[in-house]
Short mmCIF file of C-alpha atoms in Angstrom, two decimals:
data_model
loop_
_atom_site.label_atom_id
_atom_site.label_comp_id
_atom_site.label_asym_id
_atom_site.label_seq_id
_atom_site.Cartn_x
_atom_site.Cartn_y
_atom_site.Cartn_z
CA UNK A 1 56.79 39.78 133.93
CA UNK A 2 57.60 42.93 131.93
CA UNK A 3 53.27 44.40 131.66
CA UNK A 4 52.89 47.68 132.34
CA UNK A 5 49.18 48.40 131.41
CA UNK A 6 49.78 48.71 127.59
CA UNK A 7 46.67 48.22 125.24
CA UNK A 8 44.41 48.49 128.20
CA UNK A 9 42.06 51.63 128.88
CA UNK A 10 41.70 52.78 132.54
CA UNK A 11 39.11 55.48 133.44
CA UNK A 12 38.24 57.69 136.41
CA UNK A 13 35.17 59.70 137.36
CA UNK A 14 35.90 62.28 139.99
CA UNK A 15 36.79 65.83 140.65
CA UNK A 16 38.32 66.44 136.97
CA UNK A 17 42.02 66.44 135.80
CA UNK A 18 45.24 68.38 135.11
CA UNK A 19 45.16 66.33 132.12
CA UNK A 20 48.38 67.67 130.80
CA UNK A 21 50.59 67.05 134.00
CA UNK A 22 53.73 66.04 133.01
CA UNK A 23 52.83 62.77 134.61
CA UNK A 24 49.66 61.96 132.98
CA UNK A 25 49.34 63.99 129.43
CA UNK A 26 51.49 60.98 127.49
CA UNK A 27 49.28 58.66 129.06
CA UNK A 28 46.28 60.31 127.50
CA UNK A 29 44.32 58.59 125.27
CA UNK A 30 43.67 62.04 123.25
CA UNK A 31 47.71 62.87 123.23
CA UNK A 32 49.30 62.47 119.77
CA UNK A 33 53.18 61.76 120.98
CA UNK A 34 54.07 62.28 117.26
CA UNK A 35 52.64 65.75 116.85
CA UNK A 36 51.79 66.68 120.12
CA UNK A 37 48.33 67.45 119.20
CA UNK A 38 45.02 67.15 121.71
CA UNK A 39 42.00 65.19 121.10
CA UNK A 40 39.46 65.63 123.88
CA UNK A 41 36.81 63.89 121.59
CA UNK A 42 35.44 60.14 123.15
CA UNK A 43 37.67 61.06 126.14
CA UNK A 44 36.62 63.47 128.10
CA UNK A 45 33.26 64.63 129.80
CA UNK A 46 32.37 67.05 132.40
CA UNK A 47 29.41 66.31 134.71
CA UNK A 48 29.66 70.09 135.72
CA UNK A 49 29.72 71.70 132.55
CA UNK A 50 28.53 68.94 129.24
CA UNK A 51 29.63 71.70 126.64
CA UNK A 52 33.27 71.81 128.50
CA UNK A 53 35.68 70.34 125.89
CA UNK A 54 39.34 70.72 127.36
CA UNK A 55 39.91 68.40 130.47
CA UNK A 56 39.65 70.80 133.53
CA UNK A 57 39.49 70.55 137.51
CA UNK A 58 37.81 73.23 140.15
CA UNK A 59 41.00 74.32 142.78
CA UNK A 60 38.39 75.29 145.45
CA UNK A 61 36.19 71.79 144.99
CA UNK A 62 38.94 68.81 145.54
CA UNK A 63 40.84 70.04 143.20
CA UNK A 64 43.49 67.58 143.44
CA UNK A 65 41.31 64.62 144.02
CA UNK A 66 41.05 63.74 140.23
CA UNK A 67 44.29 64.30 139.31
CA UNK A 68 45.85 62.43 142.33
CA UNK A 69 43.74 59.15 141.71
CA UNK A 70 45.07 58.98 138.14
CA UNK A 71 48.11 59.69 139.06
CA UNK A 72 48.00 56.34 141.14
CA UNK A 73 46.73 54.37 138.23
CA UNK A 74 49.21 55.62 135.45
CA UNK A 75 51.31 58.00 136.47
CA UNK A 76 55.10 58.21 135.33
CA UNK A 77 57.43 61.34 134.53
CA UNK A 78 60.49 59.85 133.06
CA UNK A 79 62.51 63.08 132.75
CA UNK A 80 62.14 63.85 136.59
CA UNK A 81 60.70 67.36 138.56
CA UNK A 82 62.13 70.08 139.56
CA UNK A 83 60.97 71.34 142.57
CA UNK A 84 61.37 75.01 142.59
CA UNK A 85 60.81 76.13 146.28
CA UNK A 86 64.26 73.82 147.10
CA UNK A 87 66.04 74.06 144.13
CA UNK A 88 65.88 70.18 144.02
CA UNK A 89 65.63 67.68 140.91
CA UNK A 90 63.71 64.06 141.31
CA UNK A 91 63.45 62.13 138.50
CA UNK A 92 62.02 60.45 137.12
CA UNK A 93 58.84 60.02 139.30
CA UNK A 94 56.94 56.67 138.74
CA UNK A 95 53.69 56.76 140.73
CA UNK A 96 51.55 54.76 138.79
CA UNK A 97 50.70 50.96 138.88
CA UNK A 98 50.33 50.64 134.72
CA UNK A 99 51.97 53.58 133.97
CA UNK A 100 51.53 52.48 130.04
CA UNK A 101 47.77 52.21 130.20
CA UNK A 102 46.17 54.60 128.41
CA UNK A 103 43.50 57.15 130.71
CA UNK A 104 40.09 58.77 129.86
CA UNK A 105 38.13 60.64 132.49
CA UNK A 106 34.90 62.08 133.55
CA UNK A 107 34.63 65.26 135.84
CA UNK A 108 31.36 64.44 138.36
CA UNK A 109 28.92 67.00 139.27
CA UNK A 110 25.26 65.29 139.93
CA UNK A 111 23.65 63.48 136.67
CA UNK A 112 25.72 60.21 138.07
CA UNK A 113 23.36 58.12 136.02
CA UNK A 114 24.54 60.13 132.58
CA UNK A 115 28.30 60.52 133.66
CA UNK A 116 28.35 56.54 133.81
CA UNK A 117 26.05 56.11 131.09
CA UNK A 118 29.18 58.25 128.91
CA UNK A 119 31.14 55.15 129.62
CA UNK A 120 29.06 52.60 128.25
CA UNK A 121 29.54 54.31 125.23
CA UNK A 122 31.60 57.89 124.72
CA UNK A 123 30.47 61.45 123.23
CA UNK A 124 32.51 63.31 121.28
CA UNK A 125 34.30 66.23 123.36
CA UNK A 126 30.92 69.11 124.48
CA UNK A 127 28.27 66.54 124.14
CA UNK A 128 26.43 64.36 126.63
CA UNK A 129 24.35 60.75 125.77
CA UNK A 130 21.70 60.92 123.83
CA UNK A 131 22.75 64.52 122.27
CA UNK A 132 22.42 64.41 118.32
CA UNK A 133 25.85 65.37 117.81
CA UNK A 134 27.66 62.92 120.39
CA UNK A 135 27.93 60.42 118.11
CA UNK A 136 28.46 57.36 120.72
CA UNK A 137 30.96 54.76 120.62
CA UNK A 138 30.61 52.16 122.67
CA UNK A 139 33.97 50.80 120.93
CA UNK A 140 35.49 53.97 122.91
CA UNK A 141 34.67 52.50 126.24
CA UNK A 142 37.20 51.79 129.59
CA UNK A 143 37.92 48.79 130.25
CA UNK A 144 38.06 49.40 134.13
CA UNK A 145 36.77 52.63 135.52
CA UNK A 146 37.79 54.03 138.95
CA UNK A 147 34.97 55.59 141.45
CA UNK A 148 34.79 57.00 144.73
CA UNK A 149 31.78 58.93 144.00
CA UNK A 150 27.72 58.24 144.37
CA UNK A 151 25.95 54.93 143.25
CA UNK A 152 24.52 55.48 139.72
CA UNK A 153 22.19 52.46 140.50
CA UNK A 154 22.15 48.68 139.72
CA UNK A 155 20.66 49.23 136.29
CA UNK A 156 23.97 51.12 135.19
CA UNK A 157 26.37 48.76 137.56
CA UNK A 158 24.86 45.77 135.27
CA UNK A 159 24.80 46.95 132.20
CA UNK A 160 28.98 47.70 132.83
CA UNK A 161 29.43 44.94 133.80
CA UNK A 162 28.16 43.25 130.66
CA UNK A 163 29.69 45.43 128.61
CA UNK A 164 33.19 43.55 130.01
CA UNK A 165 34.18 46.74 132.19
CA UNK A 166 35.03 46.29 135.81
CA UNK A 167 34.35 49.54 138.57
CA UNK A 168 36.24 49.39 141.13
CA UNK A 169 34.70 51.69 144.37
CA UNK A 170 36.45 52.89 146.93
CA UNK A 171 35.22 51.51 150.30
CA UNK A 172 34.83 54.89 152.26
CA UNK A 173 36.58 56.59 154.93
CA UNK A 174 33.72 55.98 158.14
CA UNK A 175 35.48 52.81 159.72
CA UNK A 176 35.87 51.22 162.70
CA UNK A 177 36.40 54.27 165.20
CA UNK A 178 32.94 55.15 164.33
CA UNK A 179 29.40 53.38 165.58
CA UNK A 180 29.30 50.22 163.37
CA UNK A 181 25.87 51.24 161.78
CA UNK A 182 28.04 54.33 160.58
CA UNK A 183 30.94 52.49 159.57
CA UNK A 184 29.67 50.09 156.61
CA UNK A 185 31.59 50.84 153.76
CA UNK A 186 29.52 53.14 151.21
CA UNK A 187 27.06 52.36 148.06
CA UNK A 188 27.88 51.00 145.91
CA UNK A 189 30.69 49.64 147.41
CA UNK A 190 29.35 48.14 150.42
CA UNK A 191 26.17 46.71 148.62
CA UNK A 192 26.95 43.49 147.25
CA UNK A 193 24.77 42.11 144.55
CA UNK A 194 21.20 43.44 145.35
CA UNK A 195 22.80 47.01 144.84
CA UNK A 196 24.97 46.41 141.68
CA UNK A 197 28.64 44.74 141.17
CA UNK A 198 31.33 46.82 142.25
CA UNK A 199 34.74 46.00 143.26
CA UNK A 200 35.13 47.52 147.19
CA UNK A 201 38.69 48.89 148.41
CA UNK A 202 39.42 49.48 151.99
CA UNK A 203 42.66 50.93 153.00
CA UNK A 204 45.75 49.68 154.75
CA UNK A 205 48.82 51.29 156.13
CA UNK A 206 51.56 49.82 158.01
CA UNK A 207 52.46 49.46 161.66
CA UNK A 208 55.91 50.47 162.47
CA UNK A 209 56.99 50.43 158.11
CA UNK A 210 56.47 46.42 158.57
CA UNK A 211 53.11 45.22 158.84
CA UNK A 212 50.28 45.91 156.84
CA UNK A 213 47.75 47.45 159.09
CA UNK A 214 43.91 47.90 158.29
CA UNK A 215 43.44 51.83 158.50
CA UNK A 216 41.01 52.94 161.29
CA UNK A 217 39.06 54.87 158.82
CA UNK A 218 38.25 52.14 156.37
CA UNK A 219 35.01 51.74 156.02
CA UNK A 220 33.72 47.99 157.22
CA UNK A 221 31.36 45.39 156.05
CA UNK A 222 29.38 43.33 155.73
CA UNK A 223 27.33 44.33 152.78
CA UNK A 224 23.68 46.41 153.33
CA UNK A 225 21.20 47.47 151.48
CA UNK A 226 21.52 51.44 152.20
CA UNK A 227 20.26 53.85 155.02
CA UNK A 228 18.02 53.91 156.77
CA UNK A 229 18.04 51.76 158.58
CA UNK A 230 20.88 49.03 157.81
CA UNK A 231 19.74 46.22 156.35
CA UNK A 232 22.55 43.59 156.02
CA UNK A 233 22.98 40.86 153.50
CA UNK A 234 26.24 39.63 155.02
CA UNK A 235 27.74 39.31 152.14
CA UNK A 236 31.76 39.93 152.16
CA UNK A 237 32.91 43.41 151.87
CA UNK A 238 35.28 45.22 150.84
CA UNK A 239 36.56 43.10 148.89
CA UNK A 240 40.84 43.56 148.73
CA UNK A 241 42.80 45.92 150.39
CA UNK A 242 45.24 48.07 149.75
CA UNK A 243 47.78 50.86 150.55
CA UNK A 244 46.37 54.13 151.59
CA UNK A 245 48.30 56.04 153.62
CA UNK A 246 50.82 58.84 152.72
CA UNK A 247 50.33 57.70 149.42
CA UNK A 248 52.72 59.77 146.68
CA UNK A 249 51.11 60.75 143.57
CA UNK A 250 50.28 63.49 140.75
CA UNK A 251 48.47 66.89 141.82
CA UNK A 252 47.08 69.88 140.10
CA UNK A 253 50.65 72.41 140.93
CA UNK A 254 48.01 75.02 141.05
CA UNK A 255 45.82 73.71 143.78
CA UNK A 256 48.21 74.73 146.56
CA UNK A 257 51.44 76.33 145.26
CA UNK A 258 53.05 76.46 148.93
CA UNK A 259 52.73 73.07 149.30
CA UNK A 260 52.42 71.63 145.92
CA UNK A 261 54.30 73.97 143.49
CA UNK A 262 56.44 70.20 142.33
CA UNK A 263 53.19 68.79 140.99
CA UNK A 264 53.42 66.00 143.91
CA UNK A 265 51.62 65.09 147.17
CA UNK A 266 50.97 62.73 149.38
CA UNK A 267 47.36 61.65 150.75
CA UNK A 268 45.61 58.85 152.60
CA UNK A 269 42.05 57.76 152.43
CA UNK A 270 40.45 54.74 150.20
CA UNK A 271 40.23 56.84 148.01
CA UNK A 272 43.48 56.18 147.42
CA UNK A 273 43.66 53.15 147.95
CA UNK A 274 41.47 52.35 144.62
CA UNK A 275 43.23 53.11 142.24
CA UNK A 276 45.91 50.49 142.93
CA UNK A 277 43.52 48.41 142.36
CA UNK A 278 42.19 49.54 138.92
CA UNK A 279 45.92 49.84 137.92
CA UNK A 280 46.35 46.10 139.08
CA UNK A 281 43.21 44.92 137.04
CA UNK A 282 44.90 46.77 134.36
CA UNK A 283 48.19 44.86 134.11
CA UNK A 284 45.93 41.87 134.67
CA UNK A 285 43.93 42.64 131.59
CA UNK A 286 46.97 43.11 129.61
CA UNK A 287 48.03 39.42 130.49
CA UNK A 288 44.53 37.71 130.04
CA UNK A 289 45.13 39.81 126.51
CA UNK A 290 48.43 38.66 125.82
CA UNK A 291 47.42 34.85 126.62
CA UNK A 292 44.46 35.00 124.47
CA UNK A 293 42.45 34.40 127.87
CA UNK A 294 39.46 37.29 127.31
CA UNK A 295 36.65 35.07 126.30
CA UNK A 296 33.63 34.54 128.21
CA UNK A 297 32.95 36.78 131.74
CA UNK A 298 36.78 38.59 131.96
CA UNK A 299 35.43 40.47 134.81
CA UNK A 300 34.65 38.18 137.18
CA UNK A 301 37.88 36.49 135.86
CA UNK A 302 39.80 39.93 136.95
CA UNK A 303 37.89 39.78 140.04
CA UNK A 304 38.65 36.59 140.77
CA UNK A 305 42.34 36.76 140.20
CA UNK A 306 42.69 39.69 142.77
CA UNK A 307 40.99 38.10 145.46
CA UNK A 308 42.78 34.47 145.16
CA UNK A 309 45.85 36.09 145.46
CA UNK A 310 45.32 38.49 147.69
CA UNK A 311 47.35 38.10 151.06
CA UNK A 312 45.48 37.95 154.69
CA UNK A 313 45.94 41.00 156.89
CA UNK A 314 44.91 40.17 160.64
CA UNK A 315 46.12 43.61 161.93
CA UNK A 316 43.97 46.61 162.73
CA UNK A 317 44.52 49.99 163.64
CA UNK A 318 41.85 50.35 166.27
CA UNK A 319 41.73 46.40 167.81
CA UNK A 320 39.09 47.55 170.65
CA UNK A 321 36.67 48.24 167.59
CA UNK A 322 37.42 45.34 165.69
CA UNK A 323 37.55 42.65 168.11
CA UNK A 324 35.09 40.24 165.67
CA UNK A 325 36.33 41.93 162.43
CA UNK A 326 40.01 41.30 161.46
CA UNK A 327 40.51 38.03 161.63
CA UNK A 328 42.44 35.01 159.96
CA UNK A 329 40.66 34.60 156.60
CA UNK A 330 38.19 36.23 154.62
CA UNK A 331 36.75 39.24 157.25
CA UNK A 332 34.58 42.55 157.11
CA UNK A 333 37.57 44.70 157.67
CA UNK A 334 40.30 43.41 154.81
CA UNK A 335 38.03 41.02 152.53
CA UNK A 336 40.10 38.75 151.01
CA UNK A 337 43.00 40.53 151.92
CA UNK A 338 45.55 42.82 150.32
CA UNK A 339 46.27 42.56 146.76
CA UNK A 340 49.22 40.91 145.29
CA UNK A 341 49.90 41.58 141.98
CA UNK A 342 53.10 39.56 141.60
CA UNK A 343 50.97 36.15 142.15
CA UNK A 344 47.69 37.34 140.21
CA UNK A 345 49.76 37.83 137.02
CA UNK A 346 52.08 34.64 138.05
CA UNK A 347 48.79 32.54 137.75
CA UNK A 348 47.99 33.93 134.66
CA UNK A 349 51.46 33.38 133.04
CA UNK A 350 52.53 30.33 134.76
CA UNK A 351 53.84 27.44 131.63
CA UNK A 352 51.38 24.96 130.55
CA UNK A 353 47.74 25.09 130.57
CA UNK A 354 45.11 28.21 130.74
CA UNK A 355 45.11 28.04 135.19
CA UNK A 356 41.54 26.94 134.41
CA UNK A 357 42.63 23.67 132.61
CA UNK A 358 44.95 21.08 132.84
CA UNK A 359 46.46 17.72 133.24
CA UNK A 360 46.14 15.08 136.00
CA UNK A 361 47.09 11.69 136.11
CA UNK A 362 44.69 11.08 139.15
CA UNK A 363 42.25 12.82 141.22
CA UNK A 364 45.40 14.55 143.48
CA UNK A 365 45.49 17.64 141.28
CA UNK A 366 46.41 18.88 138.32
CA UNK A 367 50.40 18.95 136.85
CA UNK A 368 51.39 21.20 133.84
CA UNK A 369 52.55 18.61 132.02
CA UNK A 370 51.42 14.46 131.62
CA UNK A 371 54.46 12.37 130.53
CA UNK A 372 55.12 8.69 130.80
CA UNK A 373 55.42 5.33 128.99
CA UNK A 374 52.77 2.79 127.92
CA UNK A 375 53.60 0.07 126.97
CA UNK A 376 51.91 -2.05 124.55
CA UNK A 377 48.55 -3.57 125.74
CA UNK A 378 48.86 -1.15 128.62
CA UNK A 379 46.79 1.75 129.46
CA UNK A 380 47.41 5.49 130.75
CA UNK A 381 44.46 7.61 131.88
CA UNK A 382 44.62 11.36 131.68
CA UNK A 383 42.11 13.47 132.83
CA UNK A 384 41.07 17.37 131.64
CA UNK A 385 40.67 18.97 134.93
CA UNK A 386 39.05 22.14 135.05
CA UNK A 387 40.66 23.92 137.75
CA UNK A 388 38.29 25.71 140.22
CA UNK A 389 40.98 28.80 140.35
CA UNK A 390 38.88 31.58 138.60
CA UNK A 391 36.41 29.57 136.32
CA UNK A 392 34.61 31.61 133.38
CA UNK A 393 32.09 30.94 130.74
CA UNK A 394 33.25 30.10 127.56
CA UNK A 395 34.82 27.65 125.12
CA UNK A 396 38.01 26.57 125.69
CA UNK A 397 40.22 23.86 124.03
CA UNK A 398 42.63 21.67 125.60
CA UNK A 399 44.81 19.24 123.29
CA UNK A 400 46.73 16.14 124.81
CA UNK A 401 49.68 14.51 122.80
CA UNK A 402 50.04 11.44 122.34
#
């Protein structure tokens, strides 16, 4: 369908960033391609260190977590690596799922609250909310911000949400091989609505390189309230699913030089698994944006498009653990199942109508298009049928020729 994340800002708050990977820096939303000039300001903050104004990771604290995360959401090197222990050159390297979205990031430390509340509406570079010299603007915001960290609390969750951005949480790595009172997926992502809205990601890999297999270590549903003790609301989480394992992406080359001294890696964990996701909502975005389709609540509209195309996965890694959890349908081990980006954009591009309005000619369904012959004295009915496929607020128009 020819979107690759353009127009659309994607964000991540985690260990900090090798911002200027070869991967990631023309991705920046700071980077000036025409002068190659830096701005840090409305795009970066650091948890760790507020009067930090260059984009910066800590090698002894995860310091490829960051980096590998956006990696998964954006990253692309189109002139290719050169890996210097082998004497080998790759190129180009295309890791990321909207690898022409543009990227801002926060590094988190403990002030989770602030870090998120930096979103909502960004400082310039050395300042934190509420400073006199940040100079806020919530125009500056992410549309779709990537977590794997703590719950900043459903006052926060809400108030992104209403400001049209979509989190998506990584579901945690405590699964099924592990007492099912220690296996629900994490806050927020295991909460559900009585926590705050987050989009949850569990992890799947695949048996034998065919069949897509819900990792071991992917954190379960259903959603609870927090420990202790569990308190469940049953409602369904994770969410999606998505790949995990041995996943390829961008890395700080300083981290590790033995092993990492090309700037690559691969890791598994939902953490990982995540930021597909974001990077799908991201080419999503950019087609609700292209079709003029952004009015009213677009994130439950991205939510909604992700889970109504997502694909079932009835296969677990550890089946003696999961005997009542991965099952045909909607479960507490896959959600509604593993993304498919292909048919979430296909819905939203499909000819005709908006996929929440069109044309029937009786009550069988709806058809793109409502052609015939009346003759005269006779009579044609058409109906508007709002199509229960991702339904938002908003006003909408729907013409019929005659």
């Amino acid at each position: 369908f020819g979107y690759d994340g353009e127009g659309v800002v994607v964000a991540n708050i985690d260990t900090g960033i090798d911002y200027d990977h070869p991967a990631l820096l023309h991705q920046y939303r700071g980077y000036d391609p025409a002068t190659g000039s830096v701005d840090h300001n409305y795009n970066w903050y650091d948890g760790a260190d507020p009067s930090n104004t260059v984009p910066t990771y800590d090698p002894m604290y995860f310091g490829d977590h960051g980096t590998h995360v956006m990696g998964t959401m954006v990253g692309f090197t189109p002139t290719g690596v050169y890996t210097t222990s082998t004497s080998v050159y790759t190129g180009p390297i295309h890791t990321g799922v909207a690898p022409s979205a543009d990227w801002i990031s926060v590094r988190h430390y403990s002030n989770v609250i602030t870090e998120f509340d930096w979103f909502l509406a960004p400082c310039r570079a050395g300042y934190s909310p509420g400073d006199p010299g940040c100079n806020a603007d919530p125009d500056k915001r992410p549309h779709i911000i990537n977590s794997s960290w703590p719950h900043p609390g459903a006052e926060v969750l809400n108030s992104l949400r209403a400001a049209g951005i979509l989190t998506v949480y990584s579901a945690g790595n405590e699964g099924a091989s592990t007492p099912l009172e220690d296996g629900f997926c994490t806050l927020p992502a295991g909460g559900g609505e009585a926590i705050g809205p987050s989009f949850s990601v569990g992890a799947i890999g695949m048996f034998q390189q065919i069949t897509p297999t819900v990792s071991g270590w992917s954190s379960r549903g259903p959603g609870h309230l927090g420990t202790p003790p569990i308190v469940r609301t049953n409602e369904l989480k994770p969410d999606v699913v998505a790949p995990g394992v041995q996943i390829l992406s961008t890395v700080p080359p300083d981290v590790d030089p033995d092993e990492y001294d090309d700037g690559y890696s691969a890791s598994a964990g939902t953490s990982f698994a995540a930021p597909h996701v974001a990077g799908a909502a991201a080419l999503l975005r950019q087609a609700l944006e292209v079709k003029n389709y952004t009015t009213g609540d677009v994130v439950s509209r991205l939510e909604c498009l992700l889970t109504s195309s997502a694909s079932d996965v009835i296969r677990v890694r550890w089946p003696e653990h999961d005997a009542n959890y991965c099952l045909p349908g909607t479960d507490y081990a896959s959600g509604y199942g593993l993304i498919s980006v292909y048919e979430a954009v296909a819905n939203i591009t499909s000819e005709g109508f908006p996929l929440w309005i069109a044309l029937a000619n009786n009550s069988s369904g709806p058809t793109s298009v409502l052609s015939g012959t009346v003759a005269p004295g006779e009579a044609q009915t058409a109906v508007i049928y709002l199509n229960a496929l991702c339904p938002a607020s908003g006003t909408f128009e729907a013409r019929l020729r005659i």
